[in-house]
Amino acid sequence: MSSISEMKWDVVVIGAGMAGLTASVYLARAGRKVLLLEKAVEPGGRAATKNIAGSWMNLGPHALYKTALGILQEVGVTPTGAMPKPNSLLIYKQPKGGDIALPLFQFLLGSFLKWSEKTQLIRFYAQMRKEDTSILQNVSLEKYLETRLPSPRVRNAVLALIRTSTYCSAPDLLSAGAAIVQLQHGQVLYVDGGWRTLVDPLKEQALAAGVTIRCGCPVRTITGNVPEMSVSLKDGVLLKAHQVLSTVGPKETLALLDPALQPEDAAIFEQLVPIQAACLDLVMTEMPNPKTTFAMGADYPWYFSNHSAIAKFSDNPKQMVVHVMKYLRPGEDSNSKQDEHELEQFLDLIQPRWRLHVVQRRFLPHLLVSHAVVDAASGGYAGRPGPVVKGRKGLFVAGDWVGAEGMLLGASLASAKSAAHCIINGKDHSKEGNSLGA
């Protein structure tokens, strides 16, 4: 540790998740001397994958949007995997009580929907594909759908698809513009071997470019301004840097700053509301209903997917990785025991006797999905901070809560590239607020 404290780094990057690793590659390839710090014992953050009972399991269900492939390929990562198949179920409440699981073809072609409802759905998707999302950033998804889909049943089916693509169960908060972009670019991959197959080659690319990576190094404070900045670690080590890039969450970043940002500069960080989910992750030997590989709640914020039906997560052909999830309402408390019981009942409906085939289970009651809802009231993407931190010259941020582009991993990668380019091009204060400064 003393060797890294004896040097002055061009950039200290805090957080070795996907954003931190990606930004460090761009910076090092541009000739910057980069130190990448991670508080955990290994890189990856929320993209970490664990081997559980001989199967590789992500932290909850992960899907890689194909729109993220461009940046991954730029930094030398080419994922392998496959697209989910459209043989899904939609779960509706029945008027007289109980639930009904409708295969997608039956929902579209059967008698469940009236002809007028089918027409609504067809018209919506035809218009959605060419929608100008820039004018919908400050319109809530709830308001947008109510003006286009009078039928509650059709509206809930569309909401189920949007929950799956955004991981957000708050149509009254979520920007319609941001949500529709996710639907327009909705092709995803389930990645073979889990997301460690993204993290590991990213780490290799960073090391090959000359990045110094230190894990088990939690940060205590960030002080100073460009070109004299300091990062102190919780073990007392003091690091010197010209500039600092934080890829941890918004509130975590604010907590590291000494002195604190002025209230008017901190406000854009503080207003962000994280998205969480309750996840039941399973390693199983078989599925009672093997043809059911994907299901969504139309009247419930539920999700089910047998990821092993699409991609490879184990060398054991008799084992499969299954994820069941409840999208939690952002900003509200939830009952963990009730959520777990609800997910078990959901599985009882679509996979009866599933308990007989469980090898191992893991319940994550409050899994952090994203650090921020793309909030319509704040202007959609425009309500997120840009990579250049106003009020602290030399400090930059990246992550799924930063920048005017994308959600989830897409936002993380885009903001990581943007922040790196701002540093490389010397844009440490000329482009503040929400800018992508390429």
Tab-separated table of C-alpha atoms in Angstrom:
chain	number	residue	atom	x	y	z
A	1	MET	CA	0.000	0.000	0.000
A	2	SER	CA	2.907	2.362	0.694
A	3	SER	CA	3.922	2.233	-2.990
A	4	ILE	CA	0.630	3.744	-4.167
A	5	SER	CA	0.791	6.463	-1.503
A	6	GLU	CA	4.234	7.539	-2.669
A	7	MET	CA	2.982	8.393	-6.166
A	8	LYS	CA	0.865	11.236	-7.493
A	9	TRP	CA	-1.800	9.811	-9.730
A	10	ASP	CA	-3.311	11.541	-12.741
A	11	VAL	CA	-6.691	10.073	-11.814
A	12	VAL	CA	-7.915	8.102	-8.819
A	13	VAL	CA	-11.082	6.178	-9.735
A	14	ILE	CA	-13.285	5.110	-6.822
A	15	GLY	CA	-15.335	1.952	-7.374
A	16	ALA	CA	-14.331	-0.989	-9.577
A	17	GLY	CA	-17.768	-1.867	-10.885
A	18	MET	CA	-18.582	-1.732	-14.586
A	19	ALA	CA	-18.389	2.081	-14.733
A	20	GLY	CA	-15.082	2.321	-12.849
A	21	LEU	CA	-13.417	-0.431	-14.861
A	22	THR	CA	-14.627	1.011	-18.170
A	23	ALA	CA	-13.548	4.575	-17.382
A	24	SER	CA	-10.137	3.397	-16.195
A	25	VAL	CA	-9.508	1.634	-19.521
A	26	TYR	CA	-10.260	4.791	-21.531
A	27	LEU	CA	-8.112	6.909	-19.209
A	28	ALA	CA	-5.119	4.578	-19.170
A	29	ARG	CA	-5.182	4.097	-22.937
A	30	ALA	CA	-5.020	7.893	-23.243
A	31	GLY	CA	-1.800	7.876	-21.238
A	32	ARG	CA	-3.157	8.748	-17.799
A	33	LYS	CA	-1.647	7.168	-14.685
A	34	VAL	CA	-4.723	5.617	-13.094
A	35	LEU	CA	-5.348	4.089	-9.669
A	36	LEU	CA	-8.624	2.157	-9.353
A	37	LEU	CA	-9.879	1.594	-5.781
A	38	GLU	CA	-12.493	-0.941	-4.712
A	39	LYS	CA	-13.765	-1.470	-1.163
A	40	ALA	CA	-14.764	-5.099	-1.801
A	41	VAL	CA	-12.247	-7.932	-2.032
A	42	GLU	CA	-12.666	-8.162	-5.813
A	43	PRO	CA	-13.897	-5.962	-8.682
A	44	GLY	CA	-17.397	-6.127	-10.116
A	45	GLY	CA	-19.753	-4.325	-7.751
A	46	ARG	CA	-23.332	-5.269	-8.610
A	47	ALA	CA	-22.016	-7.156	-11.658
A	48	ALA	CA	-20.259	-9.669	-9.393
A	49	THR	CA	-21.143	-13.324	-9.975
A	50	LYS	CA	-20.882	-16.102	-7.380
A	51	ASN	CA	-20.496	-19.818	-7.861
A	52	ILE	CA	-23.352	-21.353	-5.895
A	53	ALA	CA	-23.692	-25.136	-5.823
A	54	GLY	CA	-21.705	-25.407	-9.053
A	55	SER	CA	-23.676	-22.758	-10.971
A	56	TRP	CA	-22.746	-19.163	-11.727
A	57	MET	CA	-25.345	-16.809	-10.296
A	58	ASN	CA	-25.681	-13.058	-10.765
A	59	LEU	CA	-27.056	-10.780	-8.063
A	60	GLY	CA	-30.620	-11.119	-9.231
A	61	PRO	CA	-31.645	-11.313	-12.900
A	62	HIS	CA	-29.260	-9.486	-15.238
A	63	ALA	CA	-29.950	-8.818	-18.900
A	64	LEU	CA	-27.470	-7.101	-21.206
A	65	TYR	CA	-29.072	-4.627	-23.609
A	66	LYS	CA	-27.521	-4.862	-27.064
A	67	THR	CA	-27.168	-1.071	-27.098
A	68	ALA	CA	-24.360	-1.526	-24.540
A	69	LEU	CA	-22.316	-3.731	-26.847
A	70	GLY	CA	-20.677	-0.819	-28.681
A	71	ILE	CA	-18.837	0.557	-25.652
A	72	LEU	CA	-18.003	-2.918	-24.349
A	73	GLN	CA	-16.420	-3.779	-27.676
A	74	GLU	CA	-14.477	-0.490	-27.646
A	75	VAL	CA	-12.829	-1.526	-24.392
A	76	GLY	CA	-12.179	-5.053	-25.624
A	77	VAL	CA	-15.089	-7.068	-24.214
A	78	THR	CA	-17.256	-9.290	-26.449
A	79	PRO	CA	-19.971	-11.096	-24.467
A	80	THR	CA	-21.508	-14.396	-25.521
A	81	GLY	CA	-25.046	-15.421	-24.758
A	82	ALA	CA	-28.504	-15.617	-26.257
A	83	MET	CA	-31.742	-13.677	-26.458
A	84	PRO	CA	-34.755	-14.714	-24.347
A	85	LYS	CA	-37.525	-16.434	-26.268
A	86	PRO	CA	-41.014	-14.887	-26.455
A	87	ASN	CA	-42.822	-17.914	-24.912
A	88	SER	CA	-43.848	-15.992	-21.798
A	89	LEU	CA	-46.809	-15.898	-19.432
A	90	LEU	CA	-48.798	-12.880	-18.266
A	91	ILE	CA	-50.374	-13.122	-14.791
A	92	TYR	CA	-53.730	-11.370	-14.285
A	93	LYS	CA	-56.159	-11.160	-11.403
A	94	GLN	CA	-59.498	-12.811	-12.156
A	95	PRO	CA	-62.695	-10.831	-11.514
A	96	LYS	CA	-64.020	-13.477	-9.102
A	97	GLY	CA	-60.726	-13.938	-7.278
A	98	GLY	CA	-57.578	-15.903	-7.904
A	99	ASP	CA	-55.046	-15.483	-10.683
A	100	ILE	CA	-54.810	-16.611	-14.278
A	101	ALA	CA	-51.579	-17.295	-16.173
A	102	LEU	CA	-52.016	-16.506	-19.864
A	103	PRO	CA	-49.523	-17.640	-22.512
A	104	LEU	CA	-48.546	-14.684	-24.682
A	105	PHE	CA	-50.091	-16.166	-27.838
A	106	GLN	CA	-53.382	-16.683	-25.987
A	107	PHE	CA	-53.270	-13.107	-24.705
A	108	LEU	CA	-52.783	-11.789	-28.244
A	109	LEU	CA	-54.909	-14.212	-30.255
A	110	GLY	CA	-57.407	-15.650	-27.778
A	111	SER	CA	-60.636	-14.282	-26.338
A	112	PHE	CA	-59.162	-12.678	-23.206
A	113	LEU	CA	-58.928	-9.283	-24.920
A	114	LYS	CA	-61.744	-7.691	-26.860
A	115	TRP	CA	-61.077	-6.736	-30.462
A	116	SER	CA	-60.986	-3.059	-29.491
A	117	GLU	CA	-58.305	-3.840	-26.871
A	118	LYS	CA	-56.213	-5.735	-29.406
A	119	THR	CA	-56.486	-2.771	-31.747
A	120	GLN	CA	-55.278	-0.460	-28.963
A	121	LEU	CA	-52.230	-2.660	-28.410
A	122	ILE	CA	-51.347	-2.913	-32.104
A	123	ARG	CA	-51.736	0.844	-32.593
A	124	PHE	CA	-49.655	1.597	-29.504
A	125	TYR	CA	-46.686	-0.479	-30.656
A	126	ALA	CA	-46.830	0.915	-34.167
A	127	GLN	CA	-46.712	4.475	-32.785
A	128	MET	CA	-44.226	3.693	-30.029
A	129	ARG	CA	-41.529	2.566	-32.463
A	130	LYS	CA	-41.383	6.018	-34.058
A	131	GLU	CA	-42.164	8.103	-30.951
A	132	ASP	CA	-40.079	11.250	-30.410
A	133	THR	CA	-38.959	10.521	-26.878
A	134	SER	CA	-37.194	13.867	-26.432
A	135	ILE	CA	-40.546	15.622	-25.942
A	136	LEU	CA	-41.687	13.032	-23.373
A	137	GLN	CA	-38.854	13.340	-20.867
A	138	ASN	CA	-40.912	15.399	-18.386
A	139	VAL	CA	-44.128	13.398	-18.933
A	140	SER	CA	-44.806	10.579	-16.493
A	141	LEU	CA	-45.249	7.090	-17.898
A	142	GLU	CA	-48.601	6.846	-16.120
A	143	LYS	CA	-49.945	9.949	-17.872
A	144	TYR	CA	-48.511	8.870	-21.222
A	145	LEU	CA	-50.149	5.432	-21.124
A	146	GLU	CA	-53.499	6.700	-19.863
A	147	THR	CA	-53.819	8.961	-22.911
A	148	ARG	CA	-53.020	6.141	-25.334
A	149	LEU	CA	-54.404	2.964	-23.766
A	150	PRO	CA	-57.921	3.330	-22.320
A	151	SER	CA	-58.118	-0.372	-21.431
A	152	PRO	CA	-56.629	-1.122	-17.980
A	153	ARG	CA	-55.843	-4.702	-19.075
A	154	VAL	CA	-53.851	-3.555	-22.095
A	155	ARG	CA	-52.198	-0.793	-20.081
A	156	ASN	CA	-51.092	-3.275	-17.413
A	157	ALA	CA	-49.629	-5.604	-20.041
A	158	VAL	CA	-47.531	-2.757	-21.420
A	159	LEU	CA	-46.548	-1.745	-17.884
A	160	ALA	CA	-45.321	-5.306	-17.289
A	161	LEU	CA	-43.005	-5.039	-20.292
A	162	ILE	CA	-41.755	-1.633	-19.166
A	163	ARG	CA	-41.103	-2.875	-15.615
A	164	THR	CA	-39.046	-5.684	-17.096
A	165	SER	CA	-36.984	-3.318	-19.260
A	166	THR	CA	-36.519	-0.557	-16.649
A	167	TYR	CA	-36.729	-2.567	-13.363
A	168	CYS	CA	-38.913	0.299	-12.104
A	169	SER	CA	-42.390	-0.080	-10.612
A	170	ALA	CA	-43.368	3.590	-10.389
A	171	PRO	CA	-45.204	4.718	-13.541
A	172	ASP	CA	-46.277	7.920	-11.802
A	173	LEU	CA	-42.597	8.862	-11.310
A	174	LEU	CA	-40.838	7.345	-14.296
A	175	SER	CA	-40.182	9.480	-17.372
A	176	ALA	CA	-42.214	8.244	-20.332
A	177	GLY	CA	-39.460	9.345	-22.695
A	178	ALA	CA	-36.817	7.293	-20.911
A	179	ALA	CA	-39.131	4.274	-20.587
A	180	ILE	CA	-40.075	4.284	-24.272
A	181	VAL	CA	-36.403	4.427	-25.277
A	182	GLN	CA	-35.895	1.206	-23.304
A	183	LEU	CA	-38.748	-0.446	-25.215
A	184	GLN	CA	-37.492	0.834	-28.565
A	185	HIS	CA	-34.081	-0.743	-27.906
A	186	GLY	CA	-35.388	-3.765	-26.044
A	187	GLN	CA	-33.172	-6.550	-27.417
A	188	VAL	CA	-31.233	-8.193	-24.588
A	189	LEU	CA	-28.776	-11.026	-24.025
A	190	TYR	CA	-28.522	-13.398	-21.111
A	191	VAL	CA	-24.743	-13.634	-20.782
A	192	ASP	CA	-23.083	-17.046	-20.634
A	193	GLY	CA	-21.371	-17.631	-17.291
A	194	GLY	CA	-22.977	-14.600	-15.661
A	195	TRP	CA	-21.650	-11.059	-15.623
A	196	ARG	CA	-18.256	-12.147	-14.313
A	197	THR	CA	-17.565	-12.782	-18.019
A	198	LEU	CA	-17.863	-9.015	-18.490
A	199	VAL	CA	-15.989	-8.043	-15.318
A	200	ASP	CA	-13.017	-10.377	-15.760
A	201	PRO	CA	-12.050	-9.272	-19.300
A	202	LEU	CA	-12.630	-5.631	-18.327
A	203	LYS	CA	-10.186	-6.089	-15.456
A	204	GLU	CA	-7.701	-7.703	-17.850
A	205	GLN	CA	-8.033	-4.803	-20.287
A	206	ALA	CA	-7.513	-2.290	-17.472
A	207	LEU	CA	-4.384	-4.055	-16.235
A	208	ALA	CA	-3.040	-4.375	-19.769
A	209	ALA	CA	-3.541	-0.631	-20.269
A	210	GLY	CA	-1.507	0.082	-17.130
A	211	VAL	CA	-4.228	0.660	-14.531
A	212	THR	CA	-3.232	-0.100	-10.927
A	213	ILE	CA	-6.125	-1.867	-9.161
A	214	ARG	CA	-6.376	-2.139	-5.391
A	215	CYS	CA	-9.246	-4.030	-3.748
A	216	GLY	CA	-10.137	-4.000	-0.066
A	217	CYS	CA	-9.528	-0.238	0.007
A	218	PRO	CA	-12.584	1.658	1.293
A	219	VAL	CA	-12.326	5.433	0.884
A	220	ARG	CA	-12.876	7.849	3.752
A	221	THR	CA	-12.688	11.317	2.137
A	222	ILE	CA	-12.015	13.235	-1.069
A	223	THR	CA	-10.461	16.665	-0.576
A	224	GLY	CA	-8.976	19.473	-2.665
A	225	ASN	CA	-9.450	20.719	-6.223
A	226	VAL	CA	-7.616	20.097	-9.486
A	227	PRO	CA	-4.605	19.746	-9.677
A	228	GLU	CA	-4.068	19.116	-5.938
A	229	MET	CA	-6.585	16.505	-4.781
A	230	SER	CA	-6.325	13.896	-2.037
A	231	VAL	CA	-8.126	10.633	-1.378
A	232	SER	CA	-7.796	9.260	2.139
A	233	LEU	CA	-8.520	5.614	2.854
A	234	LYS	CA	-10.163	4.285	5.986
A	235	ASP	CA	-6.903	2.665	7.033
A	236	GLY	CA	-5.234	6.100	7.128
A	237	VAL	CA	-3.354	5.946	3.803
A	238	LEU	CA	-3.362	9.284	1.941
A	239	LEU	CA	-3.277	9.317	-1.862
A	240	LYS	CA	-2.440	12.279	-4.084
A	241	ALA	CA	-4.107	12.909	-7.440
A	242	HIS	CA	-4.672	15.571	-10.073
A	243	GLN	CA	-8.304	14.498	-10.525
A	244	VAL	CA	-10.789	12.066	-8.987
A	245	LEU	CA	-13.601	10.063	-10.585
A	246	SER	CA	-16.235	8.583	-8.265
A	247	THR	CA	-18.354	5.730	-9.606
A	248	VAL	CA	-20.114	4.921	-6.332
A	249	GLY	CA	-23.678	6.127	-5.693
A	250	PRO	CA	-24.788	9.757	-5.439
A	251	LYS	CA	-25.236	9.868	-1.686
A	252	GLU	CA	-22.083	7.814	-1.124
A	253	THR	CA	-20.160	10.305	-3.246
A	254	LEU	CA	-21.534	13.276	-1.306
A	255	ALA	CA	-20.578	11.594	1.980
A	256	LEU	CA	-16.938	11.365	0.851
A	257	LEU	CA	-16.513	15.084	0.112
A	258	ASP	CA	-14.613	17.264	2.558
A	259	PRO	CA	-15.722	19.982	2.610
A	260	ALA	CA	-19.257	19.185	1.515
A	261	LEU	CA	-20.704	20.629	-1.661
A	262	GLN	CA	-22.764	23.767	-1.364
A	263	PRO	CA	-26.469	22.917	-0.899
A	264	GLU	CA	-27.385	24.207	-4.357
A	265	ASP	CA	-24.722	21.975	-5.955
A	266	ALA	CA	-25.581	18.927	-3.836
A	267	ALA	CA	-29.329	19.172	-4.532
A	268	ILE	CA	-29.183	17.304	-7.864
A	269	PHE	CA	-27.489	14.374	-6.066
A	270	GLU	CA	-29.817	14.372	-3.092
A	271	GLN	CA	-33.052	14.305	-5.108
A	272	LEU	CA	-32.246	10.952	-6.735
A	273	VAL	CA	-34.379	8.017	-5.568
A	274	PRO	CA	-32.876	4.500	-5.836
A	275	ILE	CA	-34.659	1.491	-7.313
A	276	GLN	CA	-34.692	-1.786	-5.397
A	277	ALA	CA	-36.122	-5.256	-5.874
A	278	ALA	CA	-36.777	-8.354	-3.787
A	279	CYS	CA	-35.114	-11.324	-5.494
A	280	LEU	CA	-35.378	-15.051	-4.980
A	281	ASP	CA	-32.435	-16.686	-6.763
A	282	LEU	CA	-32.546	-20.466	-7.209
A	283	VAL	CA	-30.306	-23.275	-8.382
A	284	MET	CA	-32.624	-26.098	-9.460
A	285	THR	CA	-32.436	-29.558	-11.014
A	286	GLU	CA	-35.524	-29.202	-13.182
A	287	MET	CA	-38.655	-27.156	-13.834
A	288	PRO	CA	-42.061	-28.766	-13.265
A	289	ASN	CA	-43.309	-26.815	-16.320
A	290	PRO	CA	-40.187	-26.694	-18.505
A	291	LYS	CA	-41.899	-24.846	-21.361
A	292	THR	CA	-42.564	-21.884	-19.079
A	293	THR	CA	-39.238	-20.065	-19.127
A	294	PHE	CA	-40.441	-16.491	-18.599
A	295	ALA	CA	-43.393	-14.861	-16.832
A	296	MET	CA	-44.492	-11.349	-15.851
A	297	GLY	CA	-47.199	-10.040	-13.586
A	298	ALA	CA	-49.629	-7.751	-15.418
A	299	ASP	CA	-51.544	-6.835	-12.253
A	300	TYR	CA	-48.543	-7.561	-10.008
A	301	PRO	CA	-44.921	-6.309	-10.062
A	302	TRP	CA	-43.573	-9.847	-10.594
A	303	TYR	CA	-40.925	-11.395	-12.818
A	304	PHE	CA	-39.757	-14.958	-13.420
A	305	SER	CA	-37.069	-16.261	-15.754
A	306	ASN	CA	-35.229	-19.530	-16.182
A	307	HIS	CA	-31.964	-18.005	-17.389
A	308	SER	CA	-30.451	-21.431	-18.011
A	309	ALA	CA	-33.054	-22.091	-20.698
A	310	ILE	CA	-31.289	-19.376	-22.717
A	311	ALA	CA	-27.640	-19.154	-21.621
A	312	LYS	CA	-25.073	-21.410	-19.964
A	313	PHE	CA	-24.446	-20.988	-16.226
A	314	SER	CA	-23.130	-24.406	-15.234
A	315	ASP	CA	-21.128	-27.316	-16.572
A	316	ASN	CA	-23.727	-29.569	-14.976
A	317	PRO	CA	-26.513	-30.086	-17.554
A	318	LYS	CA	-28.893	-31.117	-14.772
A	319	GLN	CA	-28.688	-27.737	-12.998
A	320	MET	CA	-30.361	-24.465	-13.894
A	321	VAL	CA	-30.323	-20.903	-12.578
A	322	VAL	CA	-33.733	-19.316	-12.003
A	323	HIS	CA	-34.597	-15.802	-10.869
A	324	VAL	CA	-37.900	-14.636	-9.365
A	325	MET	CA	-38.289	-10.965	-8.536
A	326	LYS	CA	-40.675	-8.380	-7.166
A	327	TYR	CA	-40.083	-4.806	-8.317
A	328	LEU	CA	-40.327	-2.671	-5.185
A	329	ARG	CA	-41.887	0.768	-5.108
A	330	PRO	CA	-39.001	3.323	-5.041
A	331	GLY	CA	-38.740	5.297	-1.828
A	332	GLU	CA	-41.138	3.089	0.133
A	333	ASP	CA	-40.503	0.474	2.813
A	334	SER	CA	-41.395	-3.140	2.158
A	335	ASN	CA	-42.021	-6.243	4.268
A	336	SER	CA	-39.259	-8.728	3.428
A	337	LYS	CA	-41.061	-11.799	4.761
A	338	GLN	CA	-44.221	-10.873	2.898
A	339	ASP	CA	-42.276	-10.250	-0.315
A	340	GLU	CA	-40.542	-13.630	-0.105
A	341	HIS	CA	-43.852	-15.390	0.547
A	342	GLU	CA	-45.387	-13.554	-2.411
A	343	LEU	CA	-42.616	-14.738	-4.718
A	344	GLU	CA	-43.056	-18.305	-3.498
A	345	GLN	CA	-46.787	-18.111	-4.244
A	346	PHE	CA	-45.997	-16.728	-7.693
A	347	LEU	CA	-43.823	-19.782	-8.338
A	348	ASP	CA	-46.561	-22.061	-6.977
A	349	LEU	CA	-48.852	-20.678	-9.680
A	350	ILE	CA	-46.527	-21.109	-12.663
A	351	GLN	CA	-44.237	-23.938	-11.464
A	352	PRO	CA	-46.193	-26.194	-9.052
A	353	ARG	CA	-44.012	-28.452	-6.864
A	354	TRP	CA	-40.943	-26.330	-7.604
A	355	ARG	CA	-39.678	-26.799	-4.025
A	356	LEU	CA	-38.923	-30.455	-4.733
A	357	HIS	CA	-36.197	-29.481	-7.205
A	358	VAL	CA	-34.314	-26.737	-5.345
A	359	VAL	CA	-30.585	-27.324	-4.889
A	360	GLN	CA	-29.937	-23.964	-3.227
A	361	ARG	CA	-31.815	-20.717	-2.737
A	362	ARG	CA	-30.821	-17.159	-1.912
A	363	PHE	CA	-33.252	-14.379	-1.030
A	364	LEU	CA	-32.135	-10.771	-1.504
A	365	PRO	CA	-34.825	-8.599	0.139
A	366	HIS	CA	-33.565	-5.174	-0.948
A	367	LEU	CA	-31.295	-5.593	-3.937
A	368	LEU	CA	-30.141	-2.250	-5.342
A	369	VAL	CA	-31.086	-2.261	-9.016
A	370	SER	CA	-30.252	1.330	-9.898
A	371	HIS	CA	-29.181	4.406	-7.957
A	372	ALA	CA	-31.897	6.578	-9.507
A	373	VAL	CA	-35.337	6.583	-11.085
A	374	VAL	CA	-35.285	8.606	-14.295
A	375	ASP	CA	-37.831	11.003	-12.858
A	376	ALA	CA	-40.304	12.847	-15.096
A	377	ALA	CA	-40.775	15.651	-12.558
A	378	SER	CA	-37.051	16.421	-12.771
A	379	GLY	CA	-37.060	16.452	-16.558
A	380	GLY	CA	-36.158	12.835	-17.292
A	381	TYR	CA	-32.523	12.426	-18.294
A	382	ALA	CA	-31.987	16.155	-17.754
A	383	GLY	CA	-32.650	15.666	-14.035
A	384	ARG	CA	-29.541	13.534	-13.589
A	385	PRO	CA	-26.112	15.000	-12.812
A	386	GLY	CA	-23.578	15.241	-15.589
A	387	PRO	CA	-20.105	13.696	-15.292
A	388	VAL	CA	-18.519	17.019	-14.246
A	389	VAL	CA	-19.368	17.898	-10.646
A	390	LYS	CA	-20.394	21.518	-10.283
A	391	GLY	CA	-18.726	23.187	-7.307
A	392	ARG	CA	-15.686	20.903	-7.091
A	393	LYS	CA	-13.157	21.329	-9.906
A	394	GLY	CA	-11.361	18.121	-10.692
A	395	LEU	CA	-14.135	15.845	-9.420
A	396	PHE	CA	-16.114	13.679	-11.841
A	397	VAL	CA	-18.835	11.061	-11.469
A	398	ALA	CA	-20.094	8.102	-13.495
A	399	GLY	CA	-22.692	5.400	-12.950
A	400	ASP	CA	-26.275	4.427	-13.712
A	401	TRP	CA	-27.421	7.750	-12.182
A	402	VAL	CA	-25.260	10.035	-14.332
A	403	GLY	CA	-25.656	11.656	-17.747
A	404	ALA	CA	-28.278	12.182	-20.414
A	405	GLU	CA	-28.204	8.731	-21.930
A	406	GLY	CA	-29.668	5.368	-21.058
A	407	MET	CA	-30.603	3.388	-17.964
A	408	LEU	CA	-28.970	0.636	-15.956
A	409	LEU	CA	-25.710	-0.639	-17.503
A	410	GLY	CA	-26.245	1.541	-20.568
A	411	ALA	CA	-26.124	4.668	-18.413
A	412	SER	CA	-23.113	3.358	-16.470
A	413	LEU	CA	-21.069	2.703	-19.597
A	414	ALA	CA	-22.090	5.912	-21.391
A	415	SER	CA	-21.292	8.087	-18.377
A	416	ALA	CA	-17.999	6.251	-17.771
A	417	LYS	CA	-16.896	6.966	-21.329
A	418	SER	CA	-18.115	10.557	-21.065
A	419	ALA	CA	-16.356	11.225	-17.755
A	420	ALA	CA	-13.131	9.738	-19.086
A	421	HIS	CA	-13.307	11.940	-22.192
A	422	CYS	CA	-13.993	15.028	-20.073
A	423	ILE	CA	-10.832	14.287	-18.072
A	424	ILE	CA	-8.771	13.508	-21.185
A	425	ASN	CA	-9.944	16.660	-22.957
A	426	GLY	CA	-9.444	18.901	-19.903
A	427	LYS	CA	-13.138	19.679	-19.436
A	428	ASP	CA	-13.005	19.921	-15.662
A	429	HIS	CA	-15.256	22.932	-15.240
A	430	SER	CA	-16.315	24.242	-18.639
A	431	LYS	CA	-19.066	21.634	-18.958
A	432	GLU	CA	-20.862	21.363	-15.652
A	433	GLY	CA	-24.226	19.902	-14.784
A	434	ASN	CA	-25.854	17.414	-17.119
A	435	SER	CA	-23.491	17.187	-20.081
A	436	LEU	CA	-21.907	14.302	-21.874
A	437	GLY	CA	-18.767	16.202	-22.954
A	438	ALA	CA	-17.359	13.664	-25.419
